[in-house]
XYZ file of C-alpha atoms in Angstrom:
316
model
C -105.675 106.078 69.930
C -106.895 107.064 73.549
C -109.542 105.874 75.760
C -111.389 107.243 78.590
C -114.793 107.292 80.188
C -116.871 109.566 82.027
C -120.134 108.261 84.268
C -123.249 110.329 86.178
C -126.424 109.326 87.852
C -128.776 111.026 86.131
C -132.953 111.780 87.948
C -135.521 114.188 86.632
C -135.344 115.311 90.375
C -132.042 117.093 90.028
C -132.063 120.469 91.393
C -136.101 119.773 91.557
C -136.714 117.398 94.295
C -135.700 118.290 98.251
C -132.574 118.387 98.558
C -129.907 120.647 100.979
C -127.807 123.850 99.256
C -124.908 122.071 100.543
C -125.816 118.402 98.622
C -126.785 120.380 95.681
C -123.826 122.391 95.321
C -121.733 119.242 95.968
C -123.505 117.245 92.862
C -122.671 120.941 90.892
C -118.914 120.703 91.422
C -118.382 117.174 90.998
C -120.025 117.729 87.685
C -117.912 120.764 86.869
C -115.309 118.486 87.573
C -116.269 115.773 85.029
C -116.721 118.687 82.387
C -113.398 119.877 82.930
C -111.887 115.968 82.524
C -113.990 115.873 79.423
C -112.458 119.226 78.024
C -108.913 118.290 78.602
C -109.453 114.575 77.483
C -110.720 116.356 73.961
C -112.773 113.304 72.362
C -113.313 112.788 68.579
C -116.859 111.936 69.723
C -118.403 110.119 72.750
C -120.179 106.692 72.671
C -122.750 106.774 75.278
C -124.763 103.914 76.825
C -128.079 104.842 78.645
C -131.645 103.797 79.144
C -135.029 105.081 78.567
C -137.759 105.563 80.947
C -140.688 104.993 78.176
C -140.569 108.138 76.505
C -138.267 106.712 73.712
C -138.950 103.195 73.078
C -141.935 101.148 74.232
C -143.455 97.460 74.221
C -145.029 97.789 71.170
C -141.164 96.888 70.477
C -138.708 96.392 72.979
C -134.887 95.858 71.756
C -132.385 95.122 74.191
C -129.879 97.388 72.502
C -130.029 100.254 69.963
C -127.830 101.802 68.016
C -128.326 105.060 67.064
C -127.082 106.568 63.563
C -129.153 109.625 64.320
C -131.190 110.837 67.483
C -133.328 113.696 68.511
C -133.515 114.928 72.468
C -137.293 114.903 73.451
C -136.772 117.402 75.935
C -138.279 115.863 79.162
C -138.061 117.295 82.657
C -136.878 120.685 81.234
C -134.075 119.368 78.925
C -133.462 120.500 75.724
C -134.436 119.205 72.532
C -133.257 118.596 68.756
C -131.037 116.658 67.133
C -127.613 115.212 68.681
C -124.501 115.274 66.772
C -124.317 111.788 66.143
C -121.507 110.659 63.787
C -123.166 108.537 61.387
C -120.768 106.675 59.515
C -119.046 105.836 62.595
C -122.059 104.474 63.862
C -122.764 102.440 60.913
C -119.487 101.147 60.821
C -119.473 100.278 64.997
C -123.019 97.873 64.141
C -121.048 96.357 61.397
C -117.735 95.386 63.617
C -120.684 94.055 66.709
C -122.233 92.043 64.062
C -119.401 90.516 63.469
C -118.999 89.365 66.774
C -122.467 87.883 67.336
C -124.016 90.938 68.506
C -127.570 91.390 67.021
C -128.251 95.143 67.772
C -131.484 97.327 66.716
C -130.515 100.316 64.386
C -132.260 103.816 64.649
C -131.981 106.478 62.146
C -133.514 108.748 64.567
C -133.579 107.477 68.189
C -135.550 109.181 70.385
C -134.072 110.241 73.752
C -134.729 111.382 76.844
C -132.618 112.775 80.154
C -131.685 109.013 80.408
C -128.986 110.515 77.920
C -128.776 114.131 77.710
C -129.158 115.223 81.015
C -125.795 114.140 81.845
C -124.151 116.631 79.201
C -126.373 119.638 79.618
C -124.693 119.100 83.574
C -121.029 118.166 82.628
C -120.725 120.697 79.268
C -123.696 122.883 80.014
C -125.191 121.636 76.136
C -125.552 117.839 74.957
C -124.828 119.271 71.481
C -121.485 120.293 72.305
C -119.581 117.354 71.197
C -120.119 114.250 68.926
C -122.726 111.457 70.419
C -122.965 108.025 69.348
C -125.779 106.392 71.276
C -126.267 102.526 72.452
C -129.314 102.067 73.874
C -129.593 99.674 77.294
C -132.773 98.175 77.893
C -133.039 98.614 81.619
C -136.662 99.441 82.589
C -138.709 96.926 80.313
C -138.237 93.545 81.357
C -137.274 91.042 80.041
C -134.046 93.026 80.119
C -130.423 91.836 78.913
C -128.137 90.012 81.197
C -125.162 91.834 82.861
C -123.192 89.048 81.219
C -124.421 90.392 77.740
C -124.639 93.890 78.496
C -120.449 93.379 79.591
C -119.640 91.508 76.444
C -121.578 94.167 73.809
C -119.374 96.702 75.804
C -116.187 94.241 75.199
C -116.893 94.190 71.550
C -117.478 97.855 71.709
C -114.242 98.787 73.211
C -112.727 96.570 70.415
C -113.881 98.969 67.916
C -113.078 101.836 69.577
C -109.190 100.652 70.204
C -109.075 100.176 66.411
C -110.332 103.380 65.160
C -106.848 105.588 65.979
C -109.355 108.101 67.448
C -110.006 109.812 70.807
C -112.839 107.926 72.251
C -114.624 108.720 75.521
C -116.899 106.223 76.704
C -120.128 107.086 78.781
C -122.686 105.673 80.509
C -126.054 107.186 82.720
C -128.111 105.820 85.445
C -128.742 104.340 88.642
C -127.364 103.450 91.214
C -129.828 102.372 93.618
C -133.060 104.242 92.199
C -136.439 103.529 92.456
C -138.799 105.724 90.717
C -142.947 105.149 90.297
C -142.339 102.928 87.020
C -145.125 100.656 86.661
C -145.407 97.003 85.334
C -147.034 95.903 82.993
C -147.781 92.201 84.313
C -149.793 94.013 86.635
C -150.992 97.627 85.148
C -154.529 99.067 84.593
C -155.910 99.046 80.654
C -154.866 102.849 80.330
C -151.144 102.479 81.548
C -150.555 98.948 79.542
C -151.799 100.885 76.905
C -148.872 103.849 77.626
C -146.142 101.117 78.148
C -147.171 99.600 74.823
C -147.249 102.666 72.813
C -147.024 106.078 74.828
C -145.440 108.352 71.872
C -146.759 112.220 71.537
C -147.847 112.404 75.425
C -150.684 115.282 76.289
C -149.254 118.315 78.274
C -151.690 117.079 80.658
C -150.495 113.427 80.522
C -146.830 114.769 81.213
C -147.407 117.132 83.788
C -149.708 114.419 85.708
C -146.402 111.912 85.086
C -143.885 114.768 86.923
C -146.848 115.487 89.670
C -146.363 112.152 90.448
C -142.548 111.478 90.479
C -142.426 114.800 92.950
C -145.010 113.477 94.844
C -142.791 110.090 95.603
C -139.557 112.482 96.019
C -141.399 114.142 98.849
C -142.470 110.747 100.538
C -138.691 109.554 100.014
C -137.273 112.390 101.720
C -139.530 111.644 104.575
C -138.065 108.208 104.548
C -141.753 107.166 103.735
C -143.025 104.533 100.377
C -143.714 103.629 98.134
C -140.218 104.249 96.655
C -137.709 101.733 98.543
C -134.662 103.204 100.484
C -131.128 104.006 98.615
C -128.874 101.165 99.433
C -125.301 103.045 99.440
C -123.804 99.698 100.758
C -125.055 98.379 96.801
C -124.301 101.288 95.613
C -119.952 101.096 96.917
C -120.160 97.395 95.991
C -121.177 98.318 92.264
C -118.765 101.074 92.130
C -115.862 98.894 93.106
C -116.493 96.358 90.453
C -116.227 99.319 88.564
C -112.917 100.650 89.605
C -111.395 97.167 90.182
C -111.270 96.866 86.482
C -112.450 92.665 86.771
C -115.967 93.972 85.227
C -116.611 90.113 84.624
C -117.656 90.168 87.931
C -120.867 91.586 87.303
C -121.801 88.974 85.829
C -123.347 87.345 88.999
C -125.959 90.147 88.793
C -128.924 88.844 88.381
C -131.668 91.546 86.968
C -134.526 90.473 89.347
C -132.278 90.667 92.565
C -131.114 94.110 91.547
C -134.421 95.186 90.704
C -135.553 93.879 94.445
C -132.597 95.134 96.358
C -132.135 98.267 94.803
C -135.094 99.443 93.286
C -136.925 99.953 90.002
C -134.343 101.605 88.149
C -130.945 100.128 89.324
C -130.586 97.822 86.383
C -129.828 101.466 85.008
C -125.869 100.271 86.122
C -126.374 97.512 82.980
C -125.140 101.212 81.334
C -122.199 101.417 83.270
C -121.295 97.985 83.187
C -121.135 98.155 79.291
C -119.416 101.533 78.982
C -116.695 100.151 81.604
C -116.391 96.663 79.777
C -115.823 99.090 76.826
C -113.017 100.880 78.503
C -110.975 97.480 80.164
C -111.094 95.890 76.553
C -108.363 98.479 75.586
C -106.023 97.538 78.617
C -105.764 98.828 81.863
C -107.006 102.002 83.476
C -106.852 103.994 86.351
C -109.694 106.674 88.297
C -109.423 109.875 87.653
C -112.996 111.272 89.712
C -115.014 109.627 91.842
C -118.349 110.970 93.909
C -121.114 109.586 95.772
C -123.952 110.940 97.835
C -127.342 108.965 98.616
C -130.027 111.875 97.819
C -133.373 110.230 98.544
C -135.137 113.188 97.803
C -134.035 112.846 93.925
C -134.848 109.036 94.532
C -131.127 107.857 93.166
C -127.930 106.985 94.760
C -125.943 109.737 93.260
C -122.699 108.671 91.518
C -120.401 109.773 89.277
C -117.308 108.353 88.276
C -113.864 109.167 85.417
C -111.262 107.050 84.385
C -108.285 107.244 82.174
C -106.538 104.593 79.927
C -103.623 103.805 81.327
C -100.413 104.462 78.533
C -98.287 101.395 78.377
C -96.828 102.268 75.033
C -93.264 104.008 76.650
């Protein structure tokens, strides 16, 4: 048995939004990087936690987690689409062993995704069918949201079943860190976008390509240092990133989801992902970095991060 994890920022802006040569080729090789820590790590399969941005799952019901026994890649923002090679039995078998600890997870046969999970691969492996997936779902954009105490102890549990499979399992996660992106609310939304929030499935090409006219709209604005996206908060970002790497992931649990939301935008409860994935990692023992790499981009809206880490072998 071996553990590791691999972690990215992930923003339909990549490559798309404004952004210098130099950042952009910066973001490329710290990504070639992760690929070639994945390639030499050699996973049986990957279990990835990641949100949705309501292309995938939407009010109509809204699960805190998911776990997916199958799941198709809608292809937003350019990505590419199909099935993922999702290991079935094992993921039958992984909602079995979190039942058993109190964890009452949703199941999908066929879990729709978005870049919130695939855009990650297609940047670290060039293909997000290019090695086994096992999907969790982390409800991170449709409050009420889980706890960062929860989201730690599902990831606990998680690691758990991982250290007792004898296999080679790479943990993931995707989002944040400080992001805020033009997501509405629906406390406050007009008829038609309540209505998308509740049940937005099968979007008009018109309907999407007014949804990306908008997001590069607010990239532009951001990279004028102008609203209505807030600022990046890289001082959140290297506090969240050393919770991370301390390995005392309890610690995040004095997040509190609102806070978050307000100090680092719309989409920083994204890190619930990371959070879990790590939690999933430290429940096999110690570990120690491997990668680490940070830029603020505000023209892609997201404090870009990415980090690796490595089980550390105590058996000798």
């Amino acid at each position: 048995m071996s553990v590791a994890i691999v972690c990215a920022s992930h923003t339909p802006l990549m490559y798309r939004g404004p952004a210098s040569n130099e950042t952009e080729q910066r973001v490329r090789t710290a990504f070639e990087q992760l690929g070639a820590f994945v390639k030499a790590f050699e996973p049986d399969y990957v279990i990835q936690f990641a949100p949705d941005h309501f292309n995938g799952f939407f009010y109509d019901l809204m699960p805190s987690f998911c776990v997916g026994a199958g799941a198709v890649s809608l292809g937003d923002w350019g990505g590419g689409t199909g099935p993922l090679d999702v290991p079935e039995q094992t993921a039958l078998a992984l909602v079995d062993h979190v039942r058993s600890e109190d964890f009452d997870v949703a199941v999908s046969y066929r879990m729709p995704v978005d870049h919130g999970f695939v855009q990650m691969w297609e940047a670290v492996l060039g293909d997000f069918k290019s090695v086994p997936i096992l999907p969790i779902f982390v409800n991170a954009a449709a409050p009420p949201i889980p706890t960062y105490r929860r989201a730690r102890q599902l990831g606990e549990s998680v690691g758990r079943f991982a250290t007792k499979s004898g296999k080679r399992v790479l943990f993931a996660a995707s989002g944040g860190l400080s992001h805020d992106p033009p997501l509405p609310s629906i406390k406050d939304a007009p008829p038609e976008v309540r209505e998308r929030l509740i049940n937005g499935r099968h979007p008009s090409p018109e309907a999407k390509q007014a949804r990306e006219k908008r997001v590069l709209e607010a990239a532009a604005l951001a990279e004028a240092g102008k609203g209505p996206c807030k600022p990046l908060n890289p001082k959140w970002d290297e506090e969240i990133m050393e919770i991370l790497r301390s390995g005392q992931i309890w610690r995040a649990d004095a997040l509190d989801t609102d806070h978050v939301r307000e100090t680092a935008g719309r989409g920083a409860n994204e890190v619930l992902a990371w959070v879990s994935a790590f939690a999933a990692l430290g429940a096999g023992g110690k570990f120690t970095m491997e990668q680490e790499f940070y830029e603020a981009i505000p023209g892609w809206i997201t404090g870009m991060a990415m980090m690796a880490a490595s089980q550390v072998d105590t058996s000798h």
